[in-house]
């Protein structure tokens, strides 16, 4: 008996859609009965052998989250199945069709060859389907763009997105057209051999021009839709390192360049919040509060106008560098800041000139 387990989204990525939560109710996504002649075996081992597109680690995470039940009762991953047991996967969101259909959504293609594409993603576009965003995503747009390429199947996980950025972050992404290209590029990201830099407008001024932030990143126990920073080397979260450099100072805000050693979910957003410099207009991490500046009505009005100008976290994936999977040539790309972020920065520049 073999089932499909496509709906467990418990692995760390770089996308807001990975952090969506349900309404508190559990929904059945899978049901299977243990064979009558089955010897006792751990449920994580049993399910990894009987459920397609799933790993033992993924099943363990589902069990730890309370999503795997046996005969109606949640069990841990070390539970040993017995003949006749009814195993169910109960998730906190309704079951949905995961088939990715091509959708005619405009793409800003920076580079393309027979192995890969580099895309400049606009803010507001979800990268991959998830809870609340089953259509209208970047992968739907890619499926349309490559609809006439017989070898590209958007539902095949061995091709497509190599990494992700958040819905409201703009900037560069690389997409693999072939399994070999995705394997090679994926290894570069895993081994931190790629070069990525972001530009961010953050609250506050820095006493230094450069810095390094190190701290494990994991889900915030008080808010599953946020990530939190934990001490380096702790058993909570995954290790993460961000290097930053001041580009321009505006008194109450600062434009910084961030370079990633790792690529954790919300890494820059969580790290900057952790050191007291949340990204400007980042509602999830407190950036929509007036954290620095004056108490005058005119200043408050100015900040509200800034929020209207760029009503999302001021973060842009500006550069991307990697080695081509076939030619082995170094590939480096740079993108201009999105219009809303450019306008926001210019507004702060003007504000600083007036104050001088």
GROMACS .gro file of C-alpha atoms in nm:
model
  356
    1UNK     CA    1   0.000   0.000   0.000
    2UNK     CA    2   0.154   0.331  -0.108
    3UNK     CA    3   0.008   0.673  -0.041
    4UNK     CA    4   0.114   1.027  -0.131
    5UNK     CA    5   0.215   1.278   0.132
    6UNK     CA    6   0.248   1.615  -0.040
    7UNK     CA    7   0.089   1.841   0.219
    8UNK     CA    8   0.333   1.836   0.509
    9UNK     CA    9   0.506   2.175   0.497
   10UNK     CA   10   0.723   2.147   0.807
   11UNK     CA   11   1.070   2.206   0.667
   12UNK     CA   12   1.246   2.540   0.696
   13UNK     CA   13   1.248   2.742   0.377
   14UNK     CA   14   1.262   3.110   0.290
   15UNK     CA   15   0.899   3.176   0.222
   16UNK     CA   16   0.612   3.338   0.410
   17UNK     CA   17   0.381   3.063   0.281
   18UNK     CA   18   0.571   2.812   0.495
   19UNK     CA   19   0.453   2.996   0.806
   20UNK     CA   20   0.081   2.999   0.740
   21UNK     CA   21  -0.133   2.833   1.003
   22UNK     CA   22  -0.483   2.694   1.002
   23UNK     CA   23  -0.796   2.769   1.202
   24UNK     CA   24  -0.727   2.530   1.490
   25UNK     CA   25  -0.932   2.248   1.342
   26UNK     CA   26  -0.763   1.932   1.214
   27UNK     CA   27  -0.842   1.790   0.870
   28UNK     CA   28  -0.776   1.438   0.746
   29UNK     CA   29  -0.524   1.426   0.461
   30UNK     CA   30  -0.434   1.058   0.459
   31UNK     CA   31  -0.573   0.731   0.594
   32UNK     CA   32  -0.406   0.391   0.575
   33UNK     CA   33  -0.448   0.053   0.745
   34UNK     CA   34  -0.149  -0.152   0.857
   35UNK     CA   35  -0.130  -0.489   0.681
   36UNK     CA   36  -0.243  -0.792   0.879
   37UNK     CA   37   0.094  -0.963   0.852
   38UNK     CA   38   0.302  -0.660   0.949
   39UNK     CA   39   0.577  -0.707   1.210
   40UNK     CA   40   0.606  -0.438   1.478
   41UNK     CA   41   0.808  -0.146   1.343
   42UNK     CA   42   0.843   0.224   1.425
   43UNK     CA   43   0.572   0.430   1.260
   44UNK     CA   44   0.822   0.675   1.106
   45UNK     CA   45   1.001   0.385   0.934
   46UNK     CA   46   0.672   0.223   0.828
   47UNK     CA   47   0.529   0.542   0.679
   48UNK     CA   48   0.853   0.641   0.502
   49UNK     CA   49   0.838   0.305   0.323
   50UNK     CA   50   0.468   0.326   0.235
   51UNK     CA   51   0.414   0.696   0.162
   52UNK     CA   52   0.544   0.848  -0.160
   53UNK     CA   53   0.735   1.176  -0.170
   54UNK     CA   54   0.812   1.169   0.200
   55UNK     CA   55   1.118   1.121   0.417
   56UNK     CA   56   1.155   0.971   0.761
   57UNK     CA   57   1.264   1.308   0.895
   58UNK     CA   58   0.955   1.475   0.751
   59UNK     CA   59   0.730   1.215   0.912
   60UNK     CA   60   0.906   1.257   1.246
   61UNK     CA   61   0.837   1.631   1.233
   62UNK     CA   62   0.469   1.561   1.159
   63UNK     CA   63   0.449   1.323   1.454
   64UNK     CA   64   0.622   1.569   1.687
   65UNK     CA   65   0.365   1.831   1.582
   66UNK     CA   66   0.081   1.594   1.678
   67UNK     CA   67  -0.037   1.545   1.319
   68UNK     CA   68  -0.005   1.165   1.302
   69UNK     CA   69  -0.273   0.959   1.475
   70UNK     CA   70  -0.320   0.587   1.525
   71UNK     CA   71  -0.675   0.471   1.587
   72UNK     CA   72  -0.772   0.832   1.661
   73UNK     CA   73  -0.494   0.912   1.908
   74UNK     CA   74  -0.180   1.117   1.835
   75UNK     CA   75   0.142   0.915   1.854
   76UNK     CA   76   0.512   0.991   1.855
   77UNK     CA   77   0.752   0.874   1.586
   78UNK     CA   78   0.878   0.583   1.800
   79UNK     CA   79   0.531   0.424   1.818
   80UNK     CA   80   0.542   0.067   1.681
   81UNK     CA   81   0.263  -0.012   1.441
   82UNK     CA   82   0.055  -0.327   1.479
   83UNK     CA   83  -0.156  -0.520   1.230
   84UNK     CA   84  -0.490  -0.351   1.171
   85UNK     CA   85  -0.383  -0.009   1.304
   86UNK     CA   86  -0.555   0.281   1.128
   87UNK     CA   87  -0.301   0.557   1.062
   88UNK     CA   88  -0.429   0.903   0.977
   89UNK     CA   89  -0.251   1.225   0.894
   90UNK     CA   90  -0.444   1.517   1.045
   91UNK     CA   91  -0.325   1.864   0.942
   92UNK     CA   92  -0.434   2.210   1.054
   93UNK     CA   93  -0.561   2.308   0.710
   94UNK     CA   94  -0.805   2.158   0.461
   95UNK     CA   95  -0.679   1.927   0.191
   96UNK     CA   96  -0.620   2.101  -0.139
   97UNK     CA   97  -0.517   2.007  -0.488
   98UNK     CA   98  -0.141   2.060  -0.511
   99UNK     CA   99  -0.129   2.036  -0.889
  100UNK     CA  100   0.051   2.341  -1.030
  101UNK     CA  101  -0.128   2.478  -1.336
  102UNK     CA  102   0.027   2.730  -1.578
  103UNK     CA  103  -0.106   3.084  -1.531
  104UNK     CA  104  -0.035   3.381  -1.758
  105UNK     CA  105   0.142   3.605  -1.507
  106UNK     CA  106   0.413   3.847  -1.630
  107UNK     CA  107   0.772   3.758  -1.544
  108UNK     CA  108   1.079   3.980  -1.537
  109UNK     CA  109   1.334   3.734  -1.676
  110UNK     CA  110   1.687   3.865  -1.618
  111UNK     CA  111   1.866   3.567  -1.779
  112UNK     CA  112   1.766   3.238  -1.940
  113UNK     CA  113   1.934   2.944  -2.111
  114UNK     CA  114   1.852   2.575  -2.154
  115UNK     CA  115   1.951   2.496  -1.793
  116UNK     CA  116   1.819   2.778  -1.577
  117UNK     CA  117   1.641   3.111  -1.544
  118UNK     CA  118   1.710   3.410  -1.323
  119UNK     CA  119   1.400   3.612  -1.236
  120UNK     CA  120   1.352   3.950  -1.069
  121UNK     CA  121   1.046   3.891  -0.850
  122UNK     CA  122   0.818   4.183  -0.766
  123UNK     CA  123   0.702   4.241  -0.410
  124UNK     CA  124   0.358   4.094  -0.340
  125UNK     CA  125   0.403   3.780  -0.550
  126UNK     CA  126   0.398   3.456  -0.351
  127UNK     CA  127   0.674   3.222  -0.464
  128UNK     CA  128   0.504   2.885  -0.412
  129UNK     CA  129   0.144   2.771  -0.348
  130UNK     CA  130   0.056   2.740   0.018
  131UNK     CA  131  -0.231   2.792   0.258
  132UNK     CA  132  -0.434   3.086   0.131
  133UNK     CA  133  -0.231   3.114  -0.189
  134UNK     CA  134  -0.309   2.815  -0.409
  135UNK     CA  135  -0.298   3.015  -0.734
  136UNK     CA  136  -0.131   3.322  -0.878
  137UNK     CA  137   0.218   3.232  -0.757
  138UNK     CA  138   0.561   3.256  -0.914
  139UNK     CA  139   0.569   2.883  -0.990
  140UNK     CA  140   0.238   2.916  -1.177
  141UNK     CA  141   0.395   3.197  -1.380
  142UNK     CA  142   0.706   2.985  -1.449
  143UNK     CA  143   0.486   2.694  -1.559
  144UNK     CA  144   0.324   2.926  -1.815
  145UNK     CA  145   0.656   3.066  -1.934
  146UNK     CA  146   0.792   2.713  -1.989
  147UNK     CA  147   0.465   2.557  -2.106
  148UNK     CA  148   0.615   2.471  -2.447
  149UNK     CA  149   0.921   2.301  -2.300
  150UNK     CA  150   0.828   1.928  -2.298
  151UNK     CA  151   1.102   1.835  -2.050
  152UNK     CA  152   0.979   2.082  -1.785
  153UNK     CA  153   0.707   1.949  -1.552
  154UNK     CA  154   0.610   2.212  -1.291
  155UNK     CA  155   0.482   1.934  -1.064
  156UNK     CA  156   0.816   1.753  -1.066
  157UNK     CA  157   1.012   1.853  -0.752
  158UNK     CA  158   1.340   1.769  -0.925
  159UNK     CA  159   1.310   2.092  -1.129
  160UNK     CA  160   1.197   2.447  -1.055
  161UNK     CA  161   1.273   2.671  -0.758
  162UNK     CA  162   1.619   2.633  -0.610
  163UNK     CA  163   1.553   2.879  -0.324
  164UNK     CA  164   1.278   3.115  -0.210
  165UNK     CA  165   1.225   3.469  -0.089
  166UNK     CA  166   0.927   3.609   0.101
  167UNK     CA  167   0.610   3.727  -0.068
  168UNK     CA  168   0.675   4.093   0.015
  169UNK     CA  169   1.047   4.083  -0.061
  170UNK     CA  170   1.149   4.182  -0.413
  171UNK     CA  171   1.453   4.065  -0.605
  172UNK     CA  172   1.648   3.784  -0.767
  173UNK     CA  173   1.573   3.412  -0.776
  174UNK     CA  174   1.722   3.126  -0.978
  175UNK     CA  175   1.506   2.848  -1.128
  176UNK     CA  176   1.643   2.516  -1.257
  177UNK     CA  177   1.502   2.375  -1.581
  178UNK     CA  178   1.663   2.032  -1.547
  179UNK     CA  179   1.713   1.786  -1.258
  180UNK     CA  180   2.091   1.801  -1.294
  181UNK     CA  181   2.087   2.180  -1.279
  182UNK     CA  182   1.872   2.178  -0.966
  183UNK     CA  183   2.095   1.921  -0.797
  184UNK     CA  184   2.409   2.121  -0.874
  185UNK     CA  185   2.262   2.460  -0.782
  186UNK     CA  186   2.098   2.315  -0.471
  187UNK     CA  187   2.436   2.185  -0.356
  188UNK     CA  188   2.587   2.532  -0.398
  189UNK     CA  189   2.315   2.686  -0.181
  190UNK     CA  190   2.349   2.408   0.078
  191UNK     CA  191   2.726   2.449   0.096
  192UNK     CA  192   2.699   2.831   0.105
  193UNK     CA  193   2.897   2.863  -0.217
  194UNK     CA  194   2.656   3.118  -0.366
  195UNK     CA  195   2.687   3.493  -0.324
  196UNK     CA  196   2.374   3.681  -0.221
  197UNK     CA  197   2.326   4.034  -0.098
  198UNK     CA  198   2.014   4.222   0.004
  199UNK     CA  199   1.946   4.589   0.065
  200UNK     CA  200   1.721   4.682   0.355
  201UNK     CA  201   1.597   5.001   0.514
  202UNK     CA  202   1.593   4.947   0.890
  203UNK     CA  203   1.491   5.149   1.190
  204UNK     CA  204   1.761   5.327   1.389
  205UNK     CA  205   2.121   5.433   1.347
  206UNK     CA  206   2.427   5.209   1.383
  207UNK     CA  207   2.730   5.302   1.587
  208UNK     CA  208   2.949   5.089   1.360
  209UNK     CA  209   2.973   5.067   0.981
  210UNK     CA  210   2.984   4.686   0.959
  211UNK     CA  211   2.871   4.399   1.176
  212UNK     CA  212   2.799   4.028   1.205
  213UNK     CA  213   2.485   3.875   1.352
  214UNK     CA  214   2.490   3.513   1.461
  215UNK     CA  215   2.200   3.332   1.622
  216UNK     CA  216   1.987   3.026   1.560
  217UNK     CA  217   1.657   3.091   1.387
  218UNK     CA  218   1.344   2.892   1.465
  219UNK     CA  219   0.972   2.945   1.496
  220UNK     CA  220   0.867   3.190   1.763
  221UNK     CA  221   0.688   2.985   2.033
  222UNK     CA  222   0.457   3.282   2.095
  223UNK     CA  223   0.368   3.337   1.727
  224UNK     CA  224   0.402   3.061   1.467
  225UNK     CA  225   0.392   3.317   1.187
  226UNK     CA  226   0.719   3.471   1.304
  227UNK     CA  227   1.071   3.344   1.346
  228UNK     CA  228   1.275   3.411   1.658
  229UNK     CA  229   1.648   3.416   1.731
  230UNK     CA  230   1.798   3.175   1.983
  231UNK     CA  231   2.156   3.150   2.118
  232UNK     CA  232   2.415   3.010   1.876
  233UNK     CA  233   2.476   2.641   1.932
  234UNK     CA  234   2.145   2.586   2.111
  235UNK     CA  235   1.924   2.292   2.023
  236UNK     CA  236   1.645   2.528   1.911
  237UNK     CA  237   1.629   2.643   1.550
  238UNK     CA  238   1.904   2.633   1.288
  239UNK     CA  239   2.233   2.821   1.284
  240UNK     CA  240   2.227   3.147   1.090
  241UNK     CA  241   2.482   3.419   1.017
  242UNK     CA  242   2.416   3.759   0.858
  243UNK     CA  243   2.683   4.019   0.773
  244UNK     CA  244   2.572   4.379   0.731
  245UNK     CA  245   2.731   4.701   0.602
  246UNK     CA  246   2.593   5.053   0.635
  247UNK     CA  247   2.529   5.216   0.296
  248UNK     CA  248   2.353   5.540   0.395
  249UNK     CA  249   2.241   5.695   0.723
  250UNK     CA  250   1.923   5.900   0.757
  251UNK     CA  251   1.933   5.965   1.131
  252UNK     CA  252   1.628   5.767   1.232
  253UNK     CA  253   1.666   5.496   0.968
  254UNK     CA  254   1.961   5.333   0.789
  255UNK     CA  255   2.008   5.170   0.451
  256UNK     CA  256   2.215   4.855   0.493
  257UNK     CA  257   2.352   4.580   0.273
  258UNK     CA  258   2.310   4.229   0.415
  259UNK     CA  259   2.508   3.928   0.300
  260UNK     CA  260   2.395   3.582   0.400
  261UNK     CA  261   2.611   3.290   0.506
  262UNK     CA  262   2.293   3.087   0.551
  263UNK     CA  263   1.942   3.105   0.408
  264UNK     CA  264   1.692   3.059   0.689
  265UNK     CA  265   1.328   3.160   0.686
  266UNK     CA  266   1.299   3.536   0.752
  267UNK     CA  267   1.671   3.544   0.838
  268UNK     CA  268   1.737   3.913   0.776
  269UNK     CA  269   1.404   4.019   0.921
  270UNK     CA  270   1.452   3.815   1.241
  271UNK     CA  271   1.820   3.902   1.285
  272UNK     CA  272   1.763   4.276   1.243
  273UNK     CA  273   1.472   4.264   1.487
  274UNK     CA  274   1.699   4.077   1.728
  275UNK     CA  275   1.962   4.354   1.734
  276UNK     CA  276   1.702   4.628   1.771
  277UNK     CA  277   1.679   4.740   1.407
  278UNK     CA  278   1.355   4.597   1.258
  279UNK     CA  279   1.304   4.645   0.886
  280UNK     CA  280   1.108   4.957   0.803
  281UNK     CA  281   0.737   4.879   0.739
  282UNK     CA  282   0.780   4.512   0.839
  283UNK     CA  283   0.450   4.461   1.018
  284UNK     CA  284   0.525   4.107   1.133
  285UNK     CA  285   0.843   4.212   1.314
  286UNK     CA  286   0.730   4.543   1.457
  287UNK     CA  287   0.854   4.768   1.178
  288UNK     CA  288   0.523   4.949   1.132
  289UNK     CA  289   0.559   5.121   1.469
  290UNK     CA  290   0.734   5.460   1.487
  291UNK     CA  291   1.046   5.329   1.658
  292UNK     CA  292   1.278   5.630   1.618
  293UNK     CA  293   1.236   6.002   1.568
  294UNK     CA  294   1.032   6.293   1.690
  295UNK     CA  295   0.698   6.313   1.866
  296UNK     CA  296   0.563   6.594   1.651
  297UNK     CA  297   0.244   6.557   1.448
  298UNK     CA  298   0.434   6.650   1.132
  299UNK     CA  299   0.688   6.371   1.185
  300UNK     CA  300   0.415   6.116   1.252
  301UNK     CA  301   0.240   6.224   0.932
  302UNK     CA  302   0.570   6.193   0.745
  303UNK     CA  303   0.620   5.834   0.867
  304UNK     CA  304   0.263   5.740   0.773
  305UNK     CA  305   0.326   5.875   0.423
  306UNK     CA  306   0.641   5.660   0.410
  307UNK     CA  307   0.438   5.352   0.504
  308UNK     CA  308   0.190   5.431   0.226
  309UNK     CA  309   0.473   5.474  -0.023
  310UNK     CA  310   0.622   5.131   0.058
  311UNK     CA  311   0.360   4.924   0.237
  312UNK     CA  312   0.575   4.613   0.284
  313UNK     CA  313   0.906   4.530   0.448
  314UNK     CA  314   1.178   4.737   0.280
  315UNK     CA  315   1.389   4.444   0.164
  316UNK     CA  316   1.528   4.364  -0.181
  317UNK     CA  317   1.737   4.067  -0.299
  318UNK     CA  318   1.980   4.278  -0.500
  319UNK     CA  319   2.263   4.048  -0.610
  320UNK     CA  320   2.291   3.677  -0.683
  321UNK     CA  321   2.602   3.483  -0.782
  322UNK     CA  322   2.660   3.115  -0.852
  323UNK     CA  323   2.858   2.882  -1.076
  324UNK     CA  324   2.673   2.767  -1.388
  325UNK     CA  325   2.587   2.396  -1.348
  326UNK     CA  326   2.706   2.304  -1.701
  327UNK     CA  327   2.956   2.565  -1.821
  328UNK     CA  328   3.105   2.606  -1.470
  329UNK     CA  329   3.138   2.979  -1.535
  330UNK     CA  330   3.075   3.225  -1.255
  331UNK     CA  331   2.736   3.393  -1.304
  332UNK     CA  332   2.668   3.723  -1.126
  333UNK     CA  333   2.348   3.926  -1.143
  334UNK     CA  334   2.238   4.261  -1.002
  335UNK     CA  335   1.887   4.409  -0.996
  336UNK     CA  336   1.766   4.761  -0.936
  337UNK     CA  337   1.563   4.831  -0.626
  338UNK     CA  338   1.187   4.807  -0.674
  339UNK     CA  339   1.016   5.139  -0.748
  340UNK     CA  340   0.841   5.160  -0.410
  341UNK     CA  341   1.164   5.104  -0.220
  342UNK     CA  342   1.355   5.350  -0.438
  343UNK     CA  343   1.088   5.613  -0.372
  344UNK     CA  344   1.103   5.542   0.003
  345UNK     CA  345   1.480   5.583   0.016
  346UNK     CA  346   1.466   5.905  -0.184
  347UNK     CA  347   1.206   6.038   0.059
  348UNK     CA  348   1.442   5.971   0.350
  349UNK     CA  349   1.730   6.132   0.162
  350UNK     CA  350   1.523   6.446   0.115
  351UNK     CA  351   1.417   6.441   0.479
  352UNK     CA  352   1.782   6.424   0.586
  353UNK     CA  353   1.881   6.713   0.357
  354UNK     CA  354   1.606   6.932   0.503
  355UNK     CA  355   1.712   6.852   0.860
  356UNK     CA  356   2.078   6.940   0.798
   0.00000   0.00000   0.00000
